Each structure stands twice: as structure tokens, then as C-alpha cells.
């Protein structure tokens, strides 16, 4: 059924113009305006899935690819891990270390920790470098 303005006491020629908000101007470097996801790329949630279902695109200023917002909402390049066998991820409170290889992490994660972690099959040596687990020195027995 079509809308009949006369039911509201309005003339048949009554039209409501569509509202168009002014375009958003992105003012920070490394961002652009687009119609995108409901979740922004942020350092604090890097690597976590967006849990908001997108019904329609969202007009906003988004970081350009390769950048993420810091706690001040300023777009920065994401952290890159420079060591061999490392990857930046949102992971456990404990990194895989040679000194604690095979032990359970004693901390409970309330939220994942953003840091450089050793990749699977690698552990952090006493010098702070990720090495293959089979190259870790044997543990001293008590």
C-alpha cells in the first residue's frame, strides 16, 4: 500500500525531501573516506574479528591499508616484528620461551595481548630471539 498524505491532512503533492548529510572530511594523514565495515582497524584490536554484523556499509574515515589507529585515534603503521620467526598477533599473556617450554602459562587472559610472538614451532631464547624449539638448550633439572 502506498503512503497517502491525505490521511494525515496533507495535500497529495506533499513530498518529504530525502536527507543527505554533508560529506565527511577526513583530516588525519593515512586515512580516507569510504563506506565500509562497522569496525575500525585499531592497534588494540588488531587481528581480532569484527563481531558486528554489517547490514549496510558505514560512512566513515578509515585507515588506509597497512595502517591502524592508536589509542588517540591517529592512524599509524602497524607494528612489524623484525626478529626471525616472529609475528605480531593478539595472543596469550605468555610467549613460548625456551626457559618455560612445555609449561602451562600461569596467567589467564581477560583480553588477548598485542605483541610480537614466536611462530608455531619456535620459542624465545634467553637472548630474546625466536629459535626452533629443538634448538633450545636442555632444561636444568632441580
Tab-separated table of C-alpha atoms in Angstrom:
chain	number	residue	atom	x	y	z
A	1	UNK	CA	0.000	0.000	0.000
A	2	UNK	CA	1.347	3.446	-0.953
A	3	UNK	CA	1.598	6.294	1.531
A	4	UNK	CA	-1.435	8.580	1.302
A	5	UNK	CA	-0.569	12.071	2.666
A	6	UNK	CA	-4.291	12.973	2.824
A	7	UNK	CA	-4.647	10.518	5.729
A	8	UNK	CA	-2.501	12.959	7.710
A	9	UNK	CA	-4.364	16.013	6.444
A	10	UNK	CA	-1.590	16.851	3.963
A	11	UNK	CA	-2.035	17.671	0.265
A	12	UNK	CA	-1.330	14.880	-2.237
A	13	UNK	CA	1.596	16.903	-3.615
A	14	UNK	CA	3.347	16.823	-0.229
A	15	UNK	CA	6.804	15.253	-0.566
A	16	UNK	CA	9.449	14.841	2.082
A	17	UNK	CA	12.916	15.502	0.627
A	18	UNK	CA	15.488	12.839	1.377
A	19	UNK	CA	18.059	13.989	3.929
A	20	UNK	CA	21.647	13.865	2.749
A	21	UNK	CA	24.210	14.640	5.436
A	22	UNK	CA	27.223	16.691	4.364
A	23	UNK	CA	30.163	14.563	3.205
A	24	UNK	CA	32.679	13.598	5.880
A	25	UNK	CA	36.103	15.223	5.545
A	26	UNK	CA	38.967	13.038	6.703
A	27	UNK	CA	41.521	15.342	8.315
A	28	UNK	CA	44.228	12.978	9.534
A	29	UNK	CA	47.016	11.603	7.332
A	30	UNK	CA	46.815	7.970	6.267
A	31	UNK	CA	43.035	7.828	6.239
A	32	UNK	CA	40.383	8.020	3.557
A	33	UNK	CA	36.634	8.340	3.392
A	34	UNK	CA	34.743	5.236	2.365
A	35	UNK	CA	31.646	3.253	3.040
A	36	UNK	CA	32.967	0.255	4.946
A	37	UNK	CA	32.812	-2.113	7.905
A	38	UNK	CA	31.395	-1.173	11.302
A	39	UNK	CA	34.733	-1.974	12.988
A	40	UNK	CA	37.768	0.250	12.534
A	41	UNK	CA	41.292	-1.129	12.286
A	42	UNK	CA	42.730	-0.305	15.718
A	43	UNK	CA	46.026	-1.262	17.335
A	44	UNK	CA	44.162	-2.523	20.420
A	45	UNK	CA	42.073	-4.994	18.401
A	46	UNK	CA	44.460	-5.807	15.555
A	47	UNK	CA	43.932	-9.373	14.432
A	48	UNK	CA	40.584	-9.786	16.210
A	49	UNK	CA	37.466	-10.405	14.120
A	50	UNK	CA	34.791	-7.728	13.853
A	51	UNK	CA	31.832	-9.070	15.848
A	52	UNK	CA	29.308	-6.581	14.482
A	53	UNK	CA	27.123	-7.809	11.619
A	54	UNK	CA	27.155	-5.363	8.729
A	55	UNK	CA	23.642	-4.655	7.463
A	56	UNK	CA	24.821	-1.751	5.343
A	57	UNK	CA	28.124	-0.012	4.812
A	58	UNK	CA	29.140	2.708	7.257
A	59	UNK	CA	30.265	6.144	6.059
A	60	UNK	CA	33.433	6.988	7.986
A	61	UNK	CA	37.111	7.831	7.768
A	62	UNK	CA	39.054	4.560	7.648
A	63	UNK	CA	42.792	3.942	7.840
A	64	UNK	CA	44.435	3.244	4.521
A	65	UNK	CA	45.654	-0.364	4.077
A	66	UNK	CA	48.662	-1.147	6.270
A	67	UNK	CA	47.689	1.363	8.976
A	68	UNK	CA	45.798	1.070	12.279
A	69	UNK	CA	44.511	3.630	14.796
A	70	UNK	CA	46.398	4.042	18.055
A	71	UNK	CA	44.744	4.931	21.388
A	72	UNK	CA	44.498	8.586	20.305
A	73	UNK	CA	42.659	7.548	17.091
A	74	UNK	CA	45.657	8.632	15.000
A	75	UNK	CA	46.388	6.316	12.021
A	76	UNK	CA	49.810	4.676	12.428
A	77	UNK	CA	51.573	1.891	10.566
A	78	UNK	CA	51.067	-1.378	12.454
A	79	UNK	CA	53.903	-2.842	14.479
A	80	UNK	CA	56.205	-5.046	12.489
A	81	UNK	CA	58.211	-7.703	14.233
A	82	UNK	CA	61.768	-7.682	12.990
A	83	UNK	CA	63.122	-10.847	14.571
A	84	UNK	CA	63.264	-14.169	12.732
A	85	UNK	CA	60.357	-16.484	13.482
A	86	UNK	CA	58.232	-13.661	14.927
A	87	UNK	CA	54.757	-12.444	14.088
A	88	UNK	CA	52.678	-9.587	15.523
A	89	UNK	CA	49.473	-11.040	16.902
A	90	UNK	CA	46.825	-10.802	19.540
A	91	UNK	CA	47.796	-13.772	21.655
A	92	UNK	CA	48.353	-15.286	25.069
A	93	UNK	CA	49.784	-13.487	28.094
A	94	UNK	CA	52.780	-15.819	27.774
A	95	UNK	CA	55.107	-16.118	24.799
A	96	UNK	CA	56.620	-19.506	24.016
A	97	UNK	CA	60.064	-19.373	25.711
A	98	UNK	CA	62.864	-21.916	25.836
A	99	UNK	CA	63.085	-21.446	29.627
A	100	UNK	CA	59.434	-22.439	30.108
A	101	UNK	CA	58.989	-24.821	27.177
A	102	UNK	CA	56.262	-27.372	27.910
A	103	UNK	CA	54.924	-25.462	30.943
A	104	UNK	CA	51.425	-24.010	31.115
A	105	UNK	CA	51.029	-20.252	31.163
A	106	UNK	CA	50.210	-19.176	34.743
A	107	UNK	CA	48.231	-16.129	33.607
A	108	UNK	CA	44.616	-16.037	32.487
A	109	UNK	CA	43.871	-13.812	29.539
A	110	UNK	CA	40.919	-11.499	30.037
A	111	UNK	CA	41.755	-9.962	26.685
A	112	UNK	CA	44.390	-11.005	24.190
A	113	UNK	CA	47.815	-9.356	24.363
A	114	UNK	CA	49.114	-7.485	21.299
A	115	UNK	CA	52.806	-8.225	20.878
A	116	UNK	CA	55.446	-9.949	18.789
A	117	UNK	CA	55.154	-13.696	19.397
A	118	UNK	CA	57.258	-16.607	18.222
A	119	UNK	CA	55.593	-18.517	15.404
A	120	UNK	CA	54.441	-22.100	15.908
A	121	UNK	CA	57.364	-24.472	16.456
A	122	UNK	CA	59.643	-21.659	17.684
A	123	UNK	CA	60.498	-20.462	21.199
A	124	UNK	CA	62.174	-17.310	22.510
A	125	UNK	CA	65.774	-17.912	23.594
A	126	UNK	CA	67.499	-16.249	26.571
A	127	UNK	CA	68.805	-13.623	24.126
A	128	UNK	CA	65.235	-12.728	23.073
A	129	UNK	CA	65.393	-14.279	19.591
A	130	UNK	CA	62.862	-16.866	18.377
A	131	UNK	CA	64.609	-20.113	17.503
A	132	UNK	CA	63.294	-23.565	16.509
A	133	UNK	CA	62.152	-25.379	19.671
A	134	UNK	CA	64.541	-28.277	19.005
A	135	UNK	CA	67.456	-25.800	19.271
A	136	UNK	CA	66.504	-24.701	22.798
A	137	UNK	CA	69.138	-25.732	25.367
A	138	UNK	CA	68.078	-28.599	27.627
A	139	UNK	CA	66.425	-27.549	30.880
A	140	UNK	CA	68.492	-27.878	34.040
A	141	UNK	CA	66.983	-30.371	36.458
A	142	UNK	CA	66.423	-29.213	40.037
